[in-house]
Amino acid sequence: MFRLSPLFLLAILLCACSEKEITHADLPAYTLVIHGGAGALLRTDMSPALDSQYRVKLNEALDVGEAILANGGSALDAVTETIRIMEDSPLFNAGKGAVFASDGTNQMDASIMEGKTMEAGAVGGVQHVKNPILAARAVMEKSDHVLLTGEGADQFAVEVGLDTAGAEYFFTQRRWEGLIKAQKNDNPSSDIIAPHANQDRKFGTVGAVALDQSGNLAAGTSTGGMTNKKWNRLGDSPIIGAGTYADNRSCAVSCTGHGEYFIRYAVAHELSSRMRHIPGDLDQMATQLLHEELFPAGGTGGLIALDRKGNISMPFTTEGMYRGYTKPGERKVAIYLEE
Amino acid sequence: MFRLSPLFLLAILLCACSEKEITHADLPAYTLVIHGGAGALLRTDMSPALDSQYRVKLNEALDVGEAILANGGSALDAVTETIRIMEDSPLFNAGKGAVFASDGTNQMDASIMEGKTMEAGAVGGVQHVKNPILAARAVMEKSDHVLLTGEGADQFAVEVGLDTAGAEYFFTQRRWEGLIKAQKNDNPSSDIIAPHANQDRKFGTVGAVALDQSGNLAAGTSTGGMTNKKWNRLGDSPIIGAGTYADNRSCAVSCTGHGEYFIRYAVAHELSSRMRHIPGDLDQMATQLLHEELFPAGGTGGLIALDRKGNISMPFTTEGMYRGYTKPGERKVAIYLEE
C-alpha cells in the first residue's frame, strides 16, 4: 500500500470545491419555459388587443411558475400550476378554451412527466375534468397507471376529488365558430376550403418545462386536440414520448403541432434520446429534428425543451408559436417568428 | 481535367458488383419473429397438452406469415396476418382470448407501424372489433390519424367494414376465472395475494416483426391489456414508441410486459433510436435495455426486434416468453428461458 500525501488530498479537495463553485455560477437557479401552441399566426390576423391579451396571459403563467421555483418548489409543481393558468384561460386550446369535437363535446388530453423518477401520468379524451393537467398528475401519483382514457379517466378524476365542470363551462363562442367552419370545410359538398383552416385546427396546445433548484426537470402538455375530431382521436399530447418527455439524464420536452407526426416520430423522446446518446447542443438538435426530419416528412409544429444546465430551445416550423421563458434576471415572451 | 483509366472504372464496377453479391448472400430473403406474451411461465404450471397447443399455434402463425413473405408479400401484410392468427386463438391475451376489464368487458388495444413510410395506426380500448390489428391497420391506411380510442374506434372499424363480434365471442372460461381471482386479490378485505397473480395479469400480449424481400420492416402488437383494469387504462401496446415501433433506418420492435414501464421508458422507440445513433449489435442493445435499465427500474417483460440484415433479438426478464422466428431454412419456437 502507498500513503496519500496530505498535499495531494488538499489538491483534490480544492479541485472538487472549485468545480462545484464553477458549476453553481454557470447554472441558473431555475428555469421555466412555456408554449401556448404553434400555428399560422400572422400579425395581420391578430388585433393589437388580442396580441396584448396573449402576452399578458403568458406572463401571468410565467409569474405563477416562477414564484414556485424561486421559493424552492419542484419543477413538477411549477409545470402543473403554469399549465393550469393557461387551461383556465379561454385564449388557449386547453381546458376552458378547448376546441370542439365533431359531436359538439370537448375532449381534452394532458400528460405530465418528472425527470428524476421518470414517473408519468396522462389522460386522453376527458370531458368533465376542469383541469386535465391535474388529472394527468393524479394518474401519476394516485394510480399504478400512466394513461387513462375517456369516461374512465373522468371517473378516476372524480374518485380522487378533482373539480369537474359542465359543458357550459367549456363553451366559448370562438371555438364553436371554429367547429362550424371546420365542418363546412370537411363537407365534400363544399368547394371552398379556407386557407389555413385545416392547419389551424391541429394546433393550440399548451405546455411547460421546468428546472428547479434541486436540479430536477419536469414537462407537461395539455390540449383540446383537433377541432371537429371524430372517433375519439388522440393526438400526441397525452402520449408520453410523443408530446411530453422528461429525463434528468437529458432534457424535458413539450410539443405542439400536427400530433400524428409527433407520435410517428416520437419527437419528445427522440430529442431526449439523442441528447443522451450523441453529445451536442440542445437547441441545435431540437431545431434539426423539427426542420430537417419532421418538416420534410410533412409534420409541422413546434416544441420547447430545457436541459439541466438551463439551456433552452423553442423551435417551430409554423409562422408563429406562443412562447416564453423566465429565469433569474431574464424573461421573454414572444408570438411571431421574427421576435 | 484528368482522364479516368478504363481499368480503374472496371475495378470500381467489379467492387460494386461484388459488394452487392456479398450483401445478398449475407442477408436472408425474409425474416419473421413473433411473441405471444412474457410472464411467469413455468414448466411445472403447464400441462404437456397445453404446452403443445401453444407450440402448434405459434408454428401456425409463423406458417401464415412466412407464406406471405416467401411469395414476395410485404412485411406489413405478414405482421397483420400473423397477429390475426394469434388474435383468433383463445390461447393468447388478444382478440378472442382477451382478458376481462373490471366491469366484465373486453377492452382491446393494438398498433401497427411500417418502417419504410413510418406510417402507423393504433386503437385503444375497442370492445367489438373481432381483430383489433385490422382496426389499427385501417386507422393507418384509411384515416388521417394514428390513434383512435374507445367507442369512437369501434365506430370507425364498423364504418370501414371490419367484422365485429358480440361479448359472447370474446368470452373464455379461463379469462373469466382470471378476473374473479384478480378481483379477490384486489379486494383489500382479502389478505391472500396469490403468488404471481398481479404479475401474470399484466402479460400475454401478442406481436410480430417482419422483414420482407424488398428490405422493408414492419411491427405490430395486440393485447387485451391487464385483467381487472379500470378507468379505461391503456398500456403500451397501442402506443407507437412504447409497445410498437418500426423504422427502416434501424429496426422493428414489439414489446410485451408491464406496460406502464414500457411507456415511461418508450422502450420500442428507445431501441430504434439507439440503433440509429450508436453503432452496435441489436441483440446486445435490446438485452441491455431490458436487463440493465428497465428491470432495475421495476419493469418486467420482453420484446422482439429485427433489423434489415435479419438480425433477431428476443430478450425477456420474466421466466418465459412465447416466441418464435422463421427465415429461409431456419425455424424456432420456444416458451421457457432455457430453450
XYZ file of C-alpha atoms in Angstrom:
678
model
C 0.000 0.000 0.000
C 1.065 3.580 -0.506
C 0.294 6.630 1.564
C -1.528 9.584 0.039
C 0.295 12.820 0.751
C -1.797 15.403 2.651
C -0.908 17.907 -0.077
C -2.414 15.618 -2.741
C -5.599 15.226 -0.710
C -5.820 19.000 -0.300
C -5.414 19.457 -4.037
C -8.270 17.022 -4.715
C -10.446 18.826 -2.190
C -9.715 22.210 -3.740
C -10.456 20.897 -7.205
C -13.755 19.468 -6.058
C -14.757 22.725 -4.372
C -13.731 24.881 -7.260
C -15.593 22.659 -9.697
C -18.697 22.939 -7.572
C -18.359 26.709 -7.449
C -17.929 26.997 -11.190
C -20.947 24.771 -11.766
C -23.080 26.866 -9.465
C -22.054 30.142 -11.020
C -22.680 28.829 -14.538
C -26.111 27.377 -13.942
C -29.324 29.273 -13.348
C -31.059 28.649 -10.015
C -34.156 27.676 -12.022
C -35.674 27.978 -15.488
C -39.238 27.795 -16.785
C -40.252 27.617 -20.458
C -43.830 27.616 -21.779
C -45.724 27.410 -25.040
C -49.329 28.137 -25.907
C -49.392 26.402 -29.276
C -47.853 26.838 -32.715
C -49.744 27.685 -35.885
C -50.428 30.030 -38.737
C -50.079 33.080 -36.533
C -49.712 36.240 -38.561
C -49.522 39.800 -37.292
C -52.141 40.760 -39.880
C -54.662 38.271 -38.446
C -54.224 39.495 -34.877
C -55.748 42.649 -33.359
C -53.463 44.652 -31.066
C -55.884 43.952 -28.212
C -55.772 40.165 -28.704
C -51.994 40.235 -29.141
C -51.739 42.033 -25.828
C -54.124 39.585 -24.088
C -51.919 36.655 -25.106
C -48.756 38.355 -23.846
C -50.366 39.293 -20.536
C -51.558 35.697 -20.017
C -48.193 34.163 -20.972
C -46.513 36.483 -18.451
C -49.063 35.570 -15.796
C -48.377 31.858 -16.369
C -44.635 32.504 -16.100
C -45.190 34.553 -12.899
C -47.058 31.707 -11.221
C -44.473 29.079 -12.158
C -41.535 31.339 -11.319
C -42.894 32.050 -7.840
C -42.900 28.315 -7.149
C -39.382 27.776 -8.484
C -37.911 30.873 -6.810
C -39.248 29.637 -3.467
C -37.544 26.284 -3.901
C -40.631 24.449 -5.166
C -40.407 21.493 -7.530
C -40.277 21.569 -11.324
C -43.315 19.271 -11.234
C -45.357 21.808 -9.237
C -44.213 24.670 -11.461
C -45.217 22.803 -14.623
C -48.595 21.827 -13.137
C -49.554 25.314 -11.935
C -48.238 27.099 -15.037
C -50.309 24.868 -17.299
C -53.306 25.299 -15.007
C -53.246 29.071 -15.597
C -53.300 28.513 -19.345
C -56.045 25.855 -19.059
C -58.198 28.362 -17.131
C -57.878 30.946 -19.915
C -60.201 30.882 -22.959
C -57.247 32.021 -25.108
C -55.607 28.612 -25.473
C -56.868 25.285 -26.833
C -56.782 23.511 -23.457
C -59.188 23.328 -20.508
C -61.622 26.282 -20.628
C -60.688 27.176 -24.224
C -60.675 23.614 -25.612
C -61.902 23.186 -29.181
C -64.965 21.111 -30.035
C -65.022 17.555 -31.378
C -67.365 16.713 -34.255
C -70.171 15.741 -31.842
C -70.010 19.117 -30.078
C -68.231 17.812 -26.980
C -64.865 18.958 -25.629
C -62.444 16.017 -25.447
C -59.278 17.029 -23.670
C -55.861 15.382 -23.346
C -52.962 16.069 -20.969
C -49.754 14.460 -19.767
C -47.004 15.160 -17.257
C -43.606 13.590 -16.525
C -40.941 14.006 -13.862
C -37.302 13.750 -14.920
C -35.897 12.442 -11.644
C -38.175 9.421 -11.175
C -39.241 9.142 -14.812
C -42.759 8.728 -13.497
C -45.543 9.920 -15.734
C -49.311 10.317 -15.945
C -51.736 11.163 -18.720
C -55.408 11.382 -19.612
C -56.967 11.177 -23.073
C -60.417 12.380 -24.097
C -61.696 13.661 -20.740
C -64.871 15.748 -20.987
C -65.601 16.846 -17.450
C -62.341 17.499 -15.574
C -61.848 21.233 -15.242
C -58.043 20.942 -15.342
C -56.847 17.942 -17.349
C -53.244 18.561 -16.210
C -54.348 17.878 -12.606
C -55.947 14.633 -13.772
C -52.716 13.616 -15.527
C -50.777 14.347 -12.368
C -53.260 12.356 -10.266
C -52.861 9.373 -12.619
C -49.113 9.589 -11.995
C -49.347 9.991 -8.234
C -52.515 8.152 -7.243
C -52.763 5.192 -9.611
C -50.492 2.395 -10.847
C -51.111 3.552 -14.387
C -49.737 6.032 -16.891
C -52.626 6.570 -19.302
C -56.370 6.593 -18.589
C -58.898 7.477 -21.272
C -62.450 8.573 -21.936
C -65.176 8.103 -19.335
C -62.866 6.011 -17.180
C -60.403 8.874 -16.875
C -63.197 11.294 -15.924
C -64.454 8.781 -13.361
C -60.949 8.438 -11.900
C -60.678 12.230 -11.639
C -63.945 12.340 -9.687
C -62.782 9.500 -7.410
C -59.616 11.402 -6.480
C -61.623 14.547 -5.817
C -60.770 16.800 -8.748
C -63.110 19.603 -9.828
C -65.365 18.879 -12.772
C -67.376 21.298 -14.863
C -70.400 21.086 -17.145
C -70.363 21.603 -20.914
C -71.376 25.251 -20.386
C -68.030 25.962 -18.684
C -66.083 24.774 -21.729
C -68.307 26.641 -24.214
C -66.600 29.554 -25.952
C -68.125 31.319 -28.945
C -64.782 31.431 -30.764
C -64.234 27.650 -30.595
C -67.853 26.929 -31.523
C -67.474 29.039 -34.652
C -64.256 27.117 -35.343
C -66.250 23.884 -35.311
C -68.931 25.227 -37.666
C -66.211 26.429 -40.053
C -64.331 23.124 -39.868
C -67.478 21.125 -40.539
C -68.157 23.241 -43.617
C -64.620 22.622 -44.846
C -64.824 18.899 -44.138
C -68.066 18.594 -46.041
C -67.187 17.287 -49.500
C -70.163 19.150 -50.974
C -68.451 22.405 -50.086
C -65.902 23.530 -52.632
C -64.407 26.225 -50.518
C -61.526 25.340 -48.251
C -60.499 28.327 -46.164
C -56.760 28.932 -46.266
C -55.034 27.658 -43.118
C -58.345 26.206 -41.962
C -57.132 22.653 -41.795
C -53.762 23.616 -40.450
C -55.053 25.833 -37.676
C -57.342 23.142 -36.365
C -54.457 20.939 -35.311
C -52.709 23.485 -33.136
C -53.104 25.435 -29.923
C -51.839 23.039 -27.270
C -50.208 24.456 -24.119
C -47.131 23.130 -22.366
C -44.394 23.836 -19.871
C -40.945 22.507 -18.994
C -39.117 23.460 -15.810
C -35.808 23.056 -13.999
C -35.958 23.517 -10.235
C -33.296 24.493 -7.688
C -32.671 20.819 -6.875
C -31.675 20.261 -10.495
C -34.796 18.276 -11.405
C -36.637 18.555 -14.700
C -40.350 18.144 -15.457
C -42.543 18.510 -18.547
C -46.283 18.769 -19.153
C -48.698 19.304 -22.036
C -52.456 19.939 -22.262
C -54.800 20.313 -25.217
C -58.336 20.188 -26.535
C -56.958 18.412 -29.599
C -58.150 18.940 -33.139
C -61.364 20.831 -33.985
C -64.074 18.539 -35.415
C -62.137 15.396 -34.460
C -64.010 12.116 -34.676
C -63.711 8.555 -33.404
C -62.153 9.600 -30.054
C -58.917 10.501 -31.814
C -55.937 11.123 -29.563
C -53.013 13.249 -30.705
C -49.508 13.424 -29.257
C -50.323 15.466 -26.131
C -51.398 12.522 -23.914
C -48.661 10.263 -25.291
C -45.532 10.052 -23.153
C -42.664 10.026 -25.656
C -44.611 11.844 -28.377
C -45.911 15.124 -26.897
C -44.198 15.067 -23.498
C -40.971 13.643 -22.063
C -38.676 14.415 -19.133
C -35.479 12.647 -18.141
C -32.917 14.178 -15.764
C -30.211 12.439 -17.819
C -31.040 14.596 -20.840
C -33.873 17.131 -21.049
C -37.563 17.959 -20.632
C -39.715 18.433 -23.752
C -43.270 19.543 -24.573
C -44.526 19.555 -28.165
C -47.320 21.223 -30.124
C -48.350 20.670 -33.712
C -49.748 18.079 -36.069
C -49.968 15.345 -33.442
C -49.959 12.340 -35.763
C -46.429 13.178 -36.960
C -45.194 13.809 -33.438
C -46.435 10.316 -32.488
C -44.890 8.585 -35.500
C -41.517 10.217 -34.924
C -41.833 10.019 -31.092
C -40.484 13.573 -31.144
C -40.229 14.336 -27.396
C -38.481 11.054 -26.660
C -36.303 11.237 -29.773
C -34.864 14.559 -28.614
C -34.298 13.176 -25.130
C -32.730 10.007 -26.518
C -30.408 11.935 -28.870
C -29.278 14.189 -26.055
C -28.279 11.094 -24.081
C -26.551 9.249 -26.912
C -24.992 11.997 -29.029
C -23.035 14.837 -27.493
C -24.452 18.076 -28.815
C -26.231 21.358 -28.310
C -29.901 21.132 -27.212
C -31.151 23.953 -29.425
C -29.263 22.736 -32.471
C -30.536 19.185 -32.018
C -34.155 20.247 -31.416
C -34.118 22.599 -34.414
C -32.605 19.913 -36.625
C -35.200 17.362 -35.546
C -38.116 19.674 -36.382
C -36.745 21.347 -39.510
C -34.708 18.579 -41.113
C -36.701 15.467 -40.195
C -40.273 16.227 -39.163
C -40.972 19.082 -41.575
C -39.710 17.285 -44.721
C -41.870 14.286 -43.692
C -44.916 16.606 -43.669
C -45.217 17.373 -39.973
C -45.462 20.962 -38.780
C -45.399 22.336 -35.251
C -43.042 23.336 -32.508
C -41.584 22.306 -29.184
C -39.990 23.666 -26.060
C -37.034 21.912 -24.448
C -34.823 22.509 -21.429
C -31.780 20.696 -20.063
C -30.284 20.580 -16.558
C -27.859 23.355 -17.381
C -30.784 25.645 -18.101
C -30.248 25.592 -21.872
C -33.471 26.458 -23.684
C -34.809 25.578 -27.127
C -38.099 26.828 -28.634
C -38.035 25.896 -32.358
C -41.096 25.756 -34.616
C -41.823 25.276 -38.321
C -45.028 27.328 -38.357
C -45.495 31.098 -38.751
C -45.551 31.573 -35.007
C -45.688 29.974 -31.582
C -46.954 31.495 -28.350
C -43.941 31.046 -26.106
C -41.872 32.422 -23.274
C -39.293 31.664 -20.648
C -38.123 33.013 -17.359
C -35.004 32.524 -15.256
C -33.417 34.729 -12.568
C -32.962 38.159 -14.143
C -34.217 37.169 -17.588
C -37.698 36.976 -19.104
C -39.020 36.764 -22.642
C -42.465 36.366 -24.182
C -42.982 36.102 -27.951
C -45.513 35.102 -30.593
C -44.135 35.619 -34.088
C -41.128 34.099 -35.829
C -39.022 37.233 -36.034
C -39.327 38.110 -32.340
C -9.210 17.643 -66.022
C -7.807 14.124 -65.879
C -8.976 11.010 -67.679
C -10.190 8.001 -65.713
C -8.413 4.883 -66.912
C -10.766 2.131 -68.216
C -9.009 -0.258 -65.839
C -9.916 1.961 -62.858
C -13.543 2.131 -63.968
C -13.609 -1.646 -64.356
C -12.216 -2.033 -60.838
C -14.950 0.209 -59.421
C -17.585 -1.736 -61.329
C -16.253 -5.048 -60.045
C -16.161 -3.748 -56.485
C -19.755 -2.551 -56.731
C -20.917 -5.895 -58.130
C -19.027 -7.948 -55.619
C -20.332 -5.808 -52.754
C -23.857 -6.323 -53.969
C -23.310 -10.061 -54.215
C -21.867 -10.281 -50.725
C -24.745 -8.260 -49.327
C -27.281 -10.506 -50.998
C -25.603 -13.687 -49.882
C -25.297 -12.452 -46.297
C -28.872 -11.363 -45.862
C -31.899 -13.593 -45.511
C -34.593 -13.210 -48.173
C -37.046 -12.549 -45.339
C -37.423 -12.963 -41.579
C -40.440 -13.131 -39.271
C -40.333 -13.008 -35.462
C -43.335 -13.369 -33.151
C -44.183 -13.324 -29.469
C -47.274 -14.412 -27.561
C -46.506 -12.642 -24.313
C -43.962 -12.845 -21.494
C -44.736 -13.842 -17.916
C -44.282 -16.208 -15.004
C -44.283 -19.227 -17.289
C -43.029 -22.305 -15.507
C -42.852 -25.849 -16.829
C -44.483 -27.031 -13.603
C -47.565 -24.847 -14.204
C -48.071 -26.082 -17.758
C -49.630 -29.389 -18.811
C -47.907 -31.156 -21.728
C -51.131 -30.786 -23.711
C -51.277 -27.004 -23.211
C -47.551 -26.667 -23.904
C -48.111 -28.460 -27.180
C -51.144 -26.319 -28.088
C -49.062 -23.162 -27.719
C -46.247 -24.541 -29.886
C -48.667 -25.667 -32.577
C -50.328 -22.248 -32.663
C -47.020 -20.349 -32.725
C -45.924 -22.514 -35.669
C -49.243 -21.922 -37.434
C -48.803 -18.160 -37.019
C -45.267 -18.405 -38.406
C -46.527 -20.536 -41.331
C -49.095 -17.928 -42.317
C -46.634 -15.043 -42.151
C -43.873 -16.984 -43.870
C -46.127 -17.895 -46.798
C -46.726 -14.176 -47.393
C -43.046 -13.260 -47.144
C -41.829 -16.209 -49.247
C -44.220 -15.167 -52.008
C -42.819 -11.640 -52.051
C -45.570 -10.137 -49.888
C -44.973 -7.128 -47.652
C -43.712 -7.145 -44.069
C -46.862 -5.189 -43.217
C -49.124 -7.953 -44.558
C -47.079 -10.654 -42.826
C -47.286 -8.838 -39.468
C -51.027 -8.259 -39.874
C -51.933 -11.836 -40.787
C -49.579 -13.425 -38.255
C -51.108 -11.403 -35.432
C -54.585 -12.173 -36.737
C -53.947 -15.917 -36.263
C -52.958 -15.317 -32.635
C -55.929 -12.971 -32.069
C -58.271 -15.709 -33.307
C -56.876 -18.205 -30.792
C -58.168 -18.330 -27.189
C -54.606 -19.118 -26.033
C -53.310 -15.558 -26.124
C -54.441 -12.362 -24.403
C -55.561 -10.647 -27.613
C -58.744 -10.765 -29.707
C -60.709 -13.954 -28.916
C -58.658 -14.703 -25.772
C -58.593 -11.129 -24.400
C -58.742 -10.777 -20.604
C -61.613 -9.014 -18.850
C -61.633 -5.469 -17.502
C -63.107 -4.831 -14.028
C -66.581 -4.205 -15.484
C -66.585 -7.555 -17.267
C -65.979 -6.123 -20.738
C -63.063 -6.927 -23.054
C -61.137 -3.765 -23.898
C -58.545 -4.454 -26.554
C -55.576 -2.461 -27.854
C -53.460 -2.864 -30.993
C -50.949 -0.952 -33.075
C -49.014 -1.385 -36.291
C -46.175 0.517 -37.972
C -44.387 0.346 -41.311
C -40.645 1.003 -41.384
C -40.433 2.411 -44.912
C -43.037 5.151 -44.638
C -43.014 5.377 -40.841
C -46.788 5.390 -41.044
C -48.637 3.937 -38.094
C -52.099 3.152 -36.785
C -53.488 2.101 -33.421
C -56.685 1.503 -31.479
C -57.150 1.589 -27.715
C -59.991 0.046 -25.733
C -62.066 -1.405 -28.575
C -64.788 -3.811 -27.431
C -66.412 -5.042 -30.597
C -63.808 -5.372 -33.379
C -63.036 -9.053 -33.900
C -59.446 -8.347 -34.940
C -58.026 -5.203 -33.342
C -54.886 -5.448 -35.505
C -57.073 -4.950 -38.599
C -58.598 -1.877 -36.953
C -55.098 -0.498 -36.223
C -54.130 -1.060 -39.838
C -57.328 0.610 -41.061
C -56.558 3.656 -38.882
C -53.165 3.830 -40.602
C -54.465 3.355 -44.132
C -57.964 4.830 -44.101
C -57.805 7.776 -41.710
C -55.584 10.824 -41.174
C -54.994 9.659 -37.614
C -52.677 7.384 -35.683
C -54.639 6.587 -32.523
C -58.401 6.147 -32.101
C -59.910 5.035 -28.802
C -62.990 3.569 -27.122
C -66.387 3.728 -28.778
C -65.048 6.016 -31.478
C -62.501 3.419 -32.567
C -65.181 0.708 -32.686
C -67.397 3.025 -34.712
C -64.552 3.722 -37.146
C -63.978 -0.030 -37.548
C -67.642 -0.509 -38.432
C -67.512 2.408 -40.898
C -64.584 0.838 -42.775
C -66.366 -2.520 -42.865
C -64.431 -4.625 -40.355
C -66.036 -7.644 -38.679
C -67.366 -7.117 -35.184
C -68.407 -9.702 -32.624
C -70.615 -9.777 -29.534
C -69.397 -10.215 -25.965
C -70.133 -13.965 -26.220
C -67.393 -14.352 -28.861
C -64.769 -12.906 -26.509
C -65.935 -14.962 -23.507
C -63.490 -17.663 -22.405
C -63.863 -19.521 -19.116
C -60.147 -19.261 -18.348
C -60.071 -15.445 -18.636
C -63.298 -15.089 -16.665
C -61.777 -17.079 -13.811
C -58.714 -14.849 -14.083
C -60.966 -11.833 -13.487
C -62.666 -13.402 -10.447
C -59.246 -14.271 -8.988
C -57.872 -10.811 -9.677
C -60.868 -9.128 -8.078
C -60.389 -11.242 -4.957
C -56.729 -10.230 -4.828
C -57.512 -6.572 -5.413
C -60.070 -6.556 -2.624
C -58.330 -5.066 0.433
C -60.519 -7.202 2.734
C -58.782 -10.268 1.351
C -55.444 -10.996 2.994
C -54.336 -13.561 0.483
C -52.415 -12.403 -2.552
C -51.782 -15.326 -4.880
C -48.146 -15.546 -5.937
C -47.607 -14.184 -9.450
C -51.248 -13.144 -9.539
C -50.552 -9.471 -10.026
C -47.643 -10.096 -12.311
C -49.437 -12.506 -14.583
C -52.279 -10.109 -15.125
C -50.094 -7.642 -16.940
C -48.821 -10.016 -19.581
C -49.932 -12.055 -22.570
C -49.772 -9.580 -25.439
C -49.023 -10.862 -28.948
C -46.764 -9.245 -31.509
C -44.837 -9.702 -34.733
C -41.967 -8.031 -36.568
C -41.069 -8.827 -40.163
C -38.514 -8.104 -42.868
C -39.723 -8.638 -46.431
C -37.852 -9.362 -49.663
C -37.890 -5.655 -50.566
C -35.933 -4.939 -47.387
C -38.826 -3.282 -45.570
C -39.570 -3.707 -41.876
C -42.915 -3.696 -40.039
C -44.047 -4.237 -36.451
C -47.381 -4.886 -34.764
C -48.756 -5.624 -31.298
C -52.189 -6.642 -29.974
C -53.491 -7.222 -26.455
C -56.465 -7.458 -24.143
C -54.440 -5.500 -21.615
C -54.456 -6.086 -17.873
C -57.052 -8.294 -16.142
C -59.446 -6.281 -13.943
C -58.236 -2.962 -15.380
C -60.292 0.092 -14.543
C -60.766 3.647 -15.798
C -60.166 2.727 -19.470
C -56.486 2.202 -18.771
C -54.236 1.877 -21.818
C -50.909 0.084 -21.645
C -48.002 0.262 -24.073
C -49.474 -1.913 -26.844
C -51.480 0.851 -28.585
C -48.719 3.418 -28.055
C -46.405 3.939 -31.026
C -42.938 4.302 -29.484
C -43.782 2.333 -26.340
C -45.110 -1.097 -27.415
C -44.508 -0.906 -31.168
C -42.020 0.831 -33.472
C -40.633 0.276 -36.960
C -38.080 2.353 -38.835
C -36.195 1.065 -41.888
C -33.197 3.123 -40.712
C -32.845 0.933 -37.625
C -35.212 -1.897 -36.615
C -38.753 -3.127 -35.927
C -39.812 -3.776 -32.319
C -42.829 -5.247 -30.494
C -42.950 -5.327 -26.685
C -44.840 -7.246 -24.018
C -44.803 -6.760 -20.279
C -45.709 -4.286 -17.557
C -46.970 -1.634 -19.961
C -46.601 1.390 -17.702
C -42.810 0.944 -17.615
C -42.622 0.403 -21.366
C -44.454 3.722 -21.840
C -42.269 5.663 -19.392
C -39.068 4.384 -20.978
C -40.520 4.475 -24.533
C -38.866 1.090 -24.947
C -39.658 0.300 -28.610
C -38.559 3.738 -29.790
C -35.552 3.839 -27.464
C -34.171 0.675 -29.064
C -34.821 2.048 -32.535
C -33.254 5.391 -31.620
C -30.146 3.777 -30.108
C -29.671 1.599 -33.174
C -29.640 4.750 -35.298
C -27.366 6.819 -33.090
C -24.944 4.288 -31.569
C -23.237 1.657 -33.671
C -23.858 -1.717 -32.047
C -25.346 -5.167 -32.047
C -29.175 -5.357 -31.990
C -29.403 -8.256 -29.551
C -26.839 -6.792 -27.182
C -28.559 -3.410 -27.197
C -32.055 -4.863 -26.690
C -30.882 -7.144 -23.881
C -29.062 -4.284 -22.176
C -32.130 -2.037 -22.389
C -34.403 -4.631 -20.764
C -31.993 -6.098 -18.204
C -29.875 -3.101 -17.240
C -32.369 -0.239 -17.466
C -35.983 -1.384 -17.402
C -35.645 -4.265 -14.933
C -33.693 -2.298 -12.273
C -36.358 0.434 -12.563
C -39.021 -2.177 -11.719
C -40.325 -3.042 -15.186
C -40.519 -6.662 -16.304
C -41.360 -8.064 -19.718
C -39.838 -8.866 -23.055
C -39.558 -7.733 -26.642
C -38.839 -8.967 -30.126
C -36.697 -6.943 -32.509
C -35.429 -7.336 -36.060
C -33.137 -5.233 -38.232
C -32.776 -5.003 -42.018
C -29.938 -7.508 -42.012
C -32.254 -10.095 -40.485
C -30.626 -9.914 -37.049
C -33.061 -11.080 -34.377
C -33.401 -10.299 -30.679
C -35.944 -11.864 -28.274
C -34.866 -10.874 -24.728
C -37.128 -11.011 -21.648
C -36.748 -10.554 -17.898
C -39.561 -12.953 -16.949
C -39.500 -16.742 -16.507
C -40.612 -17.273 -20.058
C -41.924 -15.754 -23.265
C -43.936 -17.455 -26.011
C -41.790 -16.721 -29.030
C -40.526 -17.907 -32.366
C -38.939 -16.915 -35.633
C -38.660 -18.188 -39.147
C -36.366 -17.402 -42.073
C -35.420 -19.486 -45.153
C -34.169 -22.819 -43.840
C -34.441 -21.908 -40.164
C -37.321 -22.048 -37.676
C -37.544 -21.930 -33.901
C -40.408 -21.887 -31.402
C -39.800 -21.610 -27.639
C -41.520 -20.850 -24.346
C -39.123 -21.152 -21.422
C -35.907 -19.299 -20.628
C -33.511 -22.195 -21.110
C -34.805 -23.141 -24.573
